[in-house]
Amino acid sequence: MTRVLVVDDEPQIVRALVINLKARKYEVDSAHDGTSALELAAARQPDVVVLDLGLPDMDGVEVIKGLRGWTRVPIIVLSARHASDEKVEALDAGADDYVTKPFGMDELLARMRAAVRRAEPVAGEDDSPVTTATFTVDLAAKKVNRDGTDIRLTPTEWHLLEVLVRNAGRLVGQTQLLQEVWGPSYRKETNYLRVYLAQLRRKLEVDPSHPRHFITEPGMGYRFEP
């Protein structure tokens, strides 16, 4: 059974989420501030976190950073903040998706299922390690090693890397990437791709400003060159 951690300081939103999630056979824990959220995440090991940014004791972005210090659990931000720079800040900190309030329960549940699915291993594909001059991608173990050090990736960073690596040398279009990584309803959120490709380059390229492996084809998509 999938365990969800809901983090929001609005009791009516927490109550609505808990009722809806339990009705769909999810196990649910809830926290009303960032400190409790971090403690619960460590104690209960959720499969996905639904997180509000406007918490009473700390900003939700700090919670994301705290979680990313030790776990790759999928994090879906649920926030009234609509500004694109705030969305990018949350994604940059390690969130996997961003849903603005007011939200539709069906949409949130669909995104949650997609986030959990991204974190699961895919069976039946060629999982041979892919090696470049400076890093190795172990598709079977879902690990990346750079110069002898394991690199921590979020589930979404990993899934994006996986799609590109499995299509090595081939252009992968923006729409295809969005739909494979985030789901079929995503078509125009190209800022997500820019944020996540920048993060992959920062973690894996020798010179992120002059990438050798993660190539942008302007207006079309991206290509991985081993």
PDB file of C-alpha atoms in Angstrom:
ATOM      1  CA  MET A   1       0.000   0.000   0.000  1.00  0.00           C
ATOM      2  CA  THR A   2       1.313   3.446  -0.958  1.00  0.00           C
ATOM      3  CA  ARG A   3       2.065   5.744   2.001  1.00  0.00           C
ATOM      4  CA  VAL A   4       1.541   9.489   1.517  1.00  0.00           C
ATOM      5  CA  LEU A   5       2.809  12.297   3.746  1.00  0.00           C
ATOM      6  CA  VAL A   6       0.587  15.398   3.465  1.00  0.00           C
ATOM      7  CA  VAL A   7       2.189  18.638   4.692  1.00  0.00           C
ATOM      8  CA  ASP A   8      -0.104  21.683   4.886  1.00  0.00           C
ATOM      9  CA  ASP A   9      -1.089  24.165   7.602  1.00  0.00           C
ATOM     10  CA  GLU A  10      -4.682  24.518   6.347  1.00  0.00           C
ATOM     11  CA  PRO A  11      -6.786  21.954   8.289  1.00  0.00           C
ATOM     12  CA  GLN A  12      -9.564  21.830   5.667  1.00  0.00           C
ATOM     13  CA  ILE A  13      -7.098  20.943   2.888  1.00  0.00           C
ATOM     14  CA  VAL A  14      -5.413  18.295   5.035  1.00  0.00           C
ATOM     15  CA  ARG A  15      -8.820  16.823   5.940  1.00  0.00           C
ATOM     16  CA  ALA A  16      -9.963  16.733   2.286  1.00  0.00           C
ATOM     17  CA  LEU A  17      -6.734  15.068   1.172  1.00  0.00           C
ATOM     18  CA  VAL A  18      -6.764  12.517   3.997  1.00  0.00           C
ATOM     19  CA  ILE A  19     -10.399  11.538   3.275  1.00  0.00           C
ATOM     20  CA  ASN A  20      -9.851  11.262  -0.481  1.00  0.00           C
ATOM     21  CA  LEU A  21      -6.577   9.370  -0.194  1.00  0.00           C
ATOM     22  CA  LYS A  22      -7.827   6.893   2.403  1.00  0.00           C
ATOM     23  CA  ALA A  23     -10.928   6.262   0.275  1.00  0.00           C
ATOM     24  CA  ARG A  24      -8.536   5.195  -2.503  1.00  0.00           C
ATOM     25  CA  LYS A  25      -6.647   2.823  -0.176  1.00  0.00           C
ATOM     26  CA  TYR A  26      -3.613   5.020   0.478  1.00  0.00           C
ATOM     27  CA  GLU A  27      -2.017   5.130   3.908  1.00  0.00           C
ATOM     28  CA  VAL A  28      -1.782   8.778   5.005  1.00  0.00           C
ATOM     29  CA  ASP A  29       0.263  10.719   7.546  1.00  0.00           C
ATOM     30  CA  SER A  30      -0.131  14.472   7.947  1.00  0.00           C
ATOM     31  CA  ALA A  31       2.007  17.306   9.306  1.00  0.00           C
ATOM     32  CA  HIS A  32       1.098  20.959   9.834  1.00  0.00           C
ATOM     33  CA  ASP A  33       4.614  22.447   9.799  1.00  0.00           C
ATOM     34  CA  GLY A  34       8.047  21.790   8.342  1.00  0.00           C
ATOM     35  CA  THR A  35       9.683  20.435  11.497  1.00  0.00           C
ATOM     36  CA  SER A  36       6.978  17.805  11.981  1.00  0.00           C
ATOM     37  CA  ALA A  37       7.138  16.954   8.278  1.00  0.00           C
ATOM     38  CA  LEU A  38      10.867  16.204   8.395  1.00  0.00           C
ATOM     39  CA  GLU A  39      10.465  14.123  11.563  1.00  0.00           C
ATOM     40  CA  LEU A  40       7.505  12.164  10.122  1.00  0.00           C
ATOM     41  CA  ALA A  41       9.294  11.544   6.830  1.00  0.00           C
ATOM     42  CA  ALA A  42      12.237  10.012   8.687  1.00  0.00           C
ATOM     43  CA  ALA A  43       9.998   7.919  10.952  1.00  0.00           C
ATOM     44  CA  ARG A  44       7.373   6.742   8.445  1.00  0.00           C
ATOM     45  CA  GLN A  45       9.341   6.552   5.164  1.00  0.00           C
ATOM     46  CA  PRO A  46       6.513   7.711   2.831  1.00  0.00           C
ATOM     47  CA  ASP A  47       6.343   6.719  -0.844  1.00  0.00           C
ATOM     48  CA  VAL A  48       5.356  10.273  -1.870  1.00  0.00           C
ATOM     49  CA  VAL A  49       5.169  13.685  -0.153  1.00  0.00           C
ATOM     50  CA  VAL A  50       2.510  16.325  -0.918  1.00  0.00           C
ATOM     51  CA  LEU A  51       3.922  19.607   0.364  1.00  0.00           C
ATOM     52  CA  ASP A  52       2.589  23.146   0.800  1.00  0.00           C
ATOM     53  CA  LEU A  53       5.221  25.891   0.537  1.00  0.00           C
ATOM     54  CA  GLY A  54       3.616  28.364   2.983  1.00  0.00           C
ATOM     55  CA  LEU A  55       4.287  26.663   6.319  1.00  0.00           C
ATOM     56  CA  PRO A  56       4.275  28.474   9.684  1.00  0.00           C
ATOM     57  CA  ASP A  57       7.799  27.581  10.857  1.00  0.00           C
ATOM     58  CA  MET A  58       9.842  27.412   7.633  1.00  0.00           C
ATOM     59  CA  ASP A  59       9.446  27.788   3.888  1.00  0.00           C
ATOM     60  CA  GLY A  60       8.488  24.638   2.046  1.00  0.00           C
ATOM     61  CA  VAL A  61      11.611  24.945  -0.106  1.00  0.00           C
ATOM     62  CA  GLU A  62      13.665  24.374   3.063  1.00  0.00           C
ATOM     63  CA  VAL A  63      11.659  21.212   3.712  1.00  0.00           C
ATOM     64  CA  ILE A  64      12.459  20.017   0.165  1.00  0.00           C
ATOM     65  CA  LYS A  65      16.162  20.668   0.743  1.00  0.00           C
ATOM     66  CA  GLY A  66      15.989  18.868   4.097  1.00  0.00           C
ATOM     67  CA  LEU A  67      14.384  15.815   2.518  1.00  0.00           C
ATOM     68  CA  ARG A  68      16.775  15.797  -0.424  1.00  0.00           C
ATOM     69  CA  GLY A  69      19.690  15.575   2.002  1.00  0.00           C
ATOM     70  CA  TRP A  70      18.852  11.898   2.560  1.00  0.00           C
ATOM     71  CA  THR A  71      15.955  10.654   0.419  1.00  0.00           C
ATOM     72  CA  ARG A  72      14.797  10.502  -3.209  1.00  0.00           C
ATOM     73  CA  VAL A  73      11.106  10.236  -2.232  1.00  0.00           C
ATOM     74  CA  PRO A  74       8.880  11.947  -4.865  1.00  0.00           C
ATOM     75  CA  ILE A  75       7.773  15.420  -3.689  1.00  0.00           C
ATOM     76  CA  ILE A  76       4.719  17.153  -5.160  1.00  0.00           C
ATOM     77  CA  VAL A  77       4.392  20.817  -4.220  1.00  0.00           C
ATOM     78  CA  LEU A  78       0.829  22.014  -3.590  1.00  0.00           C
ATOM     79  CA  SER A  79       0.864  25.796  -3.332  1.00  0.00           C
ATOM     80  CA  ALA A  80      -1.059  29.006  -3.911  1.00  0.00           C
ATOM     81  CA  ARG A  81       2.113  30.588  -5.323  1.00  0.00           C
ATOM     82  CA  HIS A  82       1.640  30.967  -9.074  1.00  0.00           C
ATOM     83  CA  ALA A  83       4.819  32.883 -10.050  1.00  0.00           C
ATOM     84  CA  SER A  84       7.023  30.876 -12.418  1.00  0.00           C
ATOM     85  CA  ASP A  85      10.231  31.818 -10.543  1.00  0.00           C
ATOM     86  CA  GLU A  86       8.789  30.307  -7.344  1.00  0.00           C
ATOM     87  CA  LYS A  87       7.873  27.144  -9.238  1.00  0.00           C
ATOM     88  CA  VAL A  88      11.391  26.956 -10.632  1.00  0.00           C
ATOM     89  CA  GLU A  89      12.876  27.514  -7.141  1.00  0.00           C
ATOM     90  CA  ALA A  90      10.872  24.581  -5.762  1.00  0.00           C
ATOM     91  CA  LEU A  91      11.795  22.328  -8.705  1.00  0.00           C
ATOM     92  CA  ASP A  92      15.411  23.426  -8.459  1.00  0.00           C
ATOM     93  CA  ALA A  93      15.468  22.467  -4.770  1.00  0.00           C
ATOM     94  CA  GLY A  94      14.394  18.940  -5.727  1.00  0.00           C
ATOM     95  CA  ALA A  95      10.579  18.879  -6.020  1.00  0.00           C
ATOM     96  CA  ASP A  96       9.230  16.536  -8.702  1.00  0.00           C
ATOM     97  CA  ASP A  97       6.030  18.357  -9.629  1.00  0.00           C
ATOM     98  CA  TYR A  98       4.073  21.519  -8.805  1.00  0.00           C
ATOM     99  CA  VAL A  99       0.298  21.840  -8.479  1.00  0.00           C
ATOM    100  CA  THR A 100      -1.239  25.274  -7.850  1.00  0.00           C
ATOM    101  CA  LYS A 101      -4.178  25.904  -5.502  1.00  0.00           C
ATOM    102  CA  PRO A 102      -7.088  25.703  -6.009  1.00  0.00           C
ATOM    103  CA  PHE A 103      -6.580  22.214  -7.406  1.00  0.00           C
ATOM    104  CA  GLY A 104      -8.709  19.368  -8.707  1.00  0.00           C
ATOM    105  CA  MET A 105      -8.447  16.202  -6.637  1.00  0.00           C
ATOM    106  CA  ASP A 106      -8.374  13.969  -9.738  1.00  0.00           C
ATOM    107  CA  GLU A 107      -5.471  15.955 -11.220  1.00  0.00           C
ATOM    108  CA  LEU A 108      -3.500  15.805  -7.975  1.00  0.00           C
ATOM    109  CA  LEU A 109      -4.074  12.051  -7.658  1.00  0.00           C
ATOM    110  CA  ALA A 110      -3.016  11.482 -11.279  1.00  0.00           C
ATOM    111  CA  ARG A 111       0.197  13.440 -10.733  1.00  0.00           C
ATOM    112  CA  MET A 112       0.829  11.583  -7.497  1.00  0.00           C
ATOM    113  CA  ARG A 113       0.442   8.215  -9.226  1.00  0.00           C
ATOM    114  CA  ALA A 114       2.807   9.360 -11.978  1.00  0.00           C
ATOM    115  CA  ALA A 115       5.399  10.500  -9.420  1.00  0.00           C
ATOM    116  CA  VAL A 116       5.256   7.164  -7.593  1.00  0.00           C
ATOM    117  CA  ARG A 117       5.460   5.283 -10.900  1.00  0.00           C
ATOM    118  CA  ARG A 118       8.583   7.247 -11.894  1.00  0.00           C
ATOM    119  CA  ALA A 119      10.281   6.126  -8.704  1.00  0.00           C
ATOM    120  CA  GLU A 120       9.659   2.438  -9.454  1.00  0.00           C
ATOM    121  CA  PRO A 121      12.093   0.265 -11.440  1.00  0.00           C
ATOM    122  CA  VAL A 122      11.213  -0.609 -15.037  1.00  0.00           C
ATOM    123  CA  ALA A 123      11.510  -4.294 -15.922  1.00  0.00           C
ATOM    124  CA  GLY A 124      12.392  -5.894 -19.220  1.00  0.00           C
ATOM    125  CA  GLU A 125      14.640  -3.202 -20.713  1.00  0.00           C
ATOM    126  CA  ASP A 126      18.339  -3.291 -21.575  1.00  0.00           C
ATOM    127  CA  ASP A 127      19.973  -2.266 -18.319  1.00  0.00           C
ATOM    128  CA  SER A 128      23.609  -2.414 -19.407  1.00  0.00           C
ATOM    129  CA  PRO A 129      25.642   0.350 -17.705  1.00  0.00           C
ATOM    130  CA  VAL A 130      26.392   3.372 -19.878  1.00  0.00           C
ATOM    131  CA  THR A 131      29.840   4.865 -19.384  1.00  0.00           C
ATOM    132  CA  THR A 132      31.200   8.274 -20.381  1.00  0.00           C
ATOM    133  CA  ALA A 133      34.655   9.736 -19.747  1.00  0.00           C
ATOM    134  CA  THR A 134      33.634  11.009 -16.305  1.00  0.00           C
ATOM    135  CA  PHE A 135      30.477   9.200 -15.139  1.00  0.00           C
ATOM    136  CA  THR A 136      28.678   5.858 -15.354  1.00  0.00           C
ATOM    137  CA  VAL A 137      24.916   5.346 -15.428  1.00  0.00           C
ATOM    138  CA  ASP A 138      23.857   2.003 -13.911  1.00  0.00           C
ATOM    139  CA  LEU A 139      20.321   1.583 -15.255  1.00  0.00           C
ATOM    140  CA  ALA A 140      19.628  -1.614 -13.312  1.00  0.00           C
ATOM    141  CA  ALA A 141      20.665  -0.215  -9.919  1.00  0.00           C
ATOM    142  CA  LYS A 142      19.337   3.306 -10.670  1.00  0.00           C
ATOM    143  CA  LYS A 143      22.693   4.798  -9.727  1.00  0.00           C
ATOM    144  CA  VAL A 144      25.090   7.303 -11.216  1.00  0.00           C
ATOM    145  CA  ASN A 145      28.755   7.314 -10.302  1.00  0.00           C
ATOM    146  CA  ARG A 146      31.023  10.225 -11.171  1.00  0.00           C
ATOM    147  CA  ASP A 147      34.781   9.931 -10.633  1.00  0.00           C
ATOM    148  CA  GLY A 148      34.244   7.191  -8.046  1.00  0.00           C
ATOM    149  CA  THR A 149      31.487   9.005  -6.133  1.00  0.00           C
ATOM    150  CA  ASP A 150      27.786   8.139  -6.188  1.00  0.00           C
ATOM    151  CA  ILE A 151      25.719  11.129  -7.324  1.00  0.00           C
ATOM    152  CA  ARG A 152      22.371  11.680  -5.613  1.00  0.00           C
ATOM    153  CA  LEU A 153      19.521  12.288  -8.070  1.00  0.00           C
ATOM    154  CA  THR A 154      15.837  12.922  -7.377  1.00  0.00           C
ATOM    155  CA  PRO A 155      13.343  10.461  -8.946  1.00  0.00           C
ATOM    156  CA  THR A 156      12.494  12.986 -11.662  1.00  0.00           C
ATOM    157  CA  GLU A 157      16.150  13.763 -12.410  1.00  0.00           C
ATOM    158  CA  TRP A 158      16.756  10.026 -12.673  1.00  0.00           C
ATOM    159  CA  HIS A 159      13.777   9.405 -14.956  1.00  0.00           C
ATOM    160  CA  LEU A 160      14.801  12.237 -17.277  1.00  0.00           C
ATOM    161  CA  LEU A 161      18.359  10.917 -17.375  1.00  0.00           C
ATOM    162  CA  GLU A 162      17.067   7.394 -18.011  1.00  0.00           C
ATOM    163  CA  VAL A 163      14.923   8.427 -20.990  1.00  0.00           C
ATOM    164  CA  LEU A 164      17.835  10.326 -22.552  1.00  0.00           C
ATOM    165  CA  VAL A 165      20.377   7.551 -21.894  1.00  0.00           C
ATOM    166  CA  ARG A 166      18.085   4.848 -23.332  1.00  0.00           C
ATOM    167  CA  ASN A 167      17.876   7.004 -26.480  1.00  0.00           C
ATOM    168  CA  ALA A 168      21.616   7.774 -26.611  1.00  0.00           C
ATOM    169  CA  GLY A 169      22.643   9.648 -29.729  1.00  0.00           C
ATOM    170  CA  ARG A 170      19.035  10.349 -30.734  1.00  0.00           C
ATOM    171  CA  LEU A 171      17.073  13.581 -30.441  1.00  0.00           C
ATOM    172  CA  VAL A 172      14.262  13.268 -27.892  1.00  0.00           C
ATOM    173  CA  GLY A 173      11.580  15.897 -28.508  1.00  0.00           C
ATOM    174  CA  GLN A 174      10.374  18.237 -25.768  1.00  0.00           C
ATOM    175  CA  THR A 175       6.822  16.853 -25.825  1.00  0.00           C
ATOM    176  CA  GLN A 176       8.031  13.258 -25.725  1.00  0.00           C
ATOM    177  CA  LEU A 177      10.283  14.009 -22.751  1.00  0.00           C
ATOM    178  CA  LEU A 178       7.540  15.834 -20.865  1.00  0.00           C
ATOM    179  CA  GLN A 179       5.031  13.042 -21.435  1.00  0.00           C
ATOM    180  CA  GLU A 180       7.438  10.209 -20.634  1.00  0.00           C
ATOM    181  CA  VAL A 181       8.729  11.839 -17.460  1.00  0.00           C
ATOM    182  CA  TRP A 182       5.735  13.790 -16.122  1.00  0.00           C
ATOM    183  CA  GLY A 183       2.767  12.183 -17.850  1.00  0.00           C
ATOM    184  CA  PRO A 184       0.455  12.469 -20.877  1.00  0.00           C
ATOM    185  CA  SER A 185      -1.171  15.751 -19.800  1.00  0.00           C
ATOM    186  CA  TYR A 186       2.168  17.613 -20.017  1.00  0.00           C
ATOM    187  CA  ARG A 187       2.954  19.326 -23.308  1.00  0.00           C
ATOM    188  CA  LYS A 188       3.956  22.957 -22.781  1.00  0.00           C
ATOM    189  CA  GLU A 189       5.888  22.946 -19.473  1.00  0.00           C
ATOM    190  CA  THR A 190       9.256  23.328 -21.204  1.00  0.00           C
ATOM    191  CA  ASN A 191      10.564  25.312 -18.200  1.00  0.00           C
ATOM    192  CA  TYR A 192      10.521  21.990 -16.293  1.00  0.00           C
ATOM    193  CA  LEU A 193      12.935  20.575 -18.865  1.00  0.00           C
ATOM    194  CA  ARG A 194      15.247  23.594 -18.632  1.00  0.00           C
ATOM    195  CA  VAL A 195      15.395  23.341 -14.840  1.00  0.00           C
ATOM    196  CA  TYR A 196      16.049  19.608 -14.738  1.00  0.00           C
ATOM    197  CA  LEU A 197      18.584  19.577 -17.580  1.00  0.00           C
ATOM    198  CA  ALA A 198      20.454  22.377 -15.795  1.00  0.00           C
ATOM    199  CA  GLN A 199      20.502  20.233 -12.638  1.00  0.00           C
ATOM    200  CA  LEU A 200      21.771  17.157 -14.507  1.00  0.00           C
ATOM    201  CA  ARG A 201      24.494  19.222 -16.166  1.00  0.00           C
ATOM    202  CA  ARG A 202      25.485  20.739 -12.822  1.00  0.00           C
ATOM    203  CA  LYS A 203      25.811  17.289 -11.286  1.00  0.00           C
ATOM    204  CA  LEU A 204      27.380  15.385 -14.184  1.00  0.00           C
ATOM    205  CA  GLU A 205      29.063  17.654 -16.736  1.00  0.00           C
ATOM    206  CA  VAL A 206      32.686  18.783 -16.280  1.00  0.00           C
ATOM    207  CA  ASP A 207      31.715  22.225 -17.600  1.00  0.00           C
ATOM    208  CA  PRO A 208      27.925  22.684 -17.236  1.00  0.00           C
ATOM    209  CA  SER A 209      27.961  25.894 -19.317  1.00  0.00           C
ATOM    210  CA  HIS A 210      29.508  23.979 -22.227  1.00  0.00           C
ATOM    211  CA  PRO A 211      27.823  20.563 -21.988  1.00  0.00           C
ATOM    212  CA  ARG A 212      29.383  17.624 -23.745  1.00  0.00           C
ATOM    213  CA  HIS A 213      26.816  14.949 -22.910  1.00  0.00           C
ATOM    214  CA  PHE A 214      23.438  16.708 -22.459  1.00  0.00           C
ATOM    215  CA  ILE A 215      22.916  18.614 -25.681  1.00  0.00           C
ATOM    216  CA  THR A 216      20.101  21.097 -26.339  1.00  0.00           C
ATOM    217  CA  GLU A 217      18.608  21.189 -29.824  1.00  0.00           C
ATOM    218  CA  PRO A 218      16.951  24.658 -29.672  1.00  0.00           C
ATOM    219  CA  GLY A 219      13.197  24.531 -30.115  1.00  0.00           C
ATOM    220  CA  MET A 220      13.212  20.772 -30.654  1.00  0.00           C
ATOM    221  CA  GLY A 221      14.484  18.809 -27.668  1.00  0.00           C
ATOM    222  CA  TYR A 222      17.557  17.216 -26.111  1.00  0.00           C
ATOM    223  CA  ARG A 223      20.118  14.552 -26.927  1.00  0.00           C
ATOM    224  CA  PHE A 224      22.441  12.470 -24.776  1.00  0.00           C
ATOM    225  CA  GLU A 225      25.901  11.821 -26.196  1.00  0.00           C
ATOM    226  CA  PRO A 226      27.949   9.211 -24.251  1.00  0.00           C
TER     227      PRO A 226
END
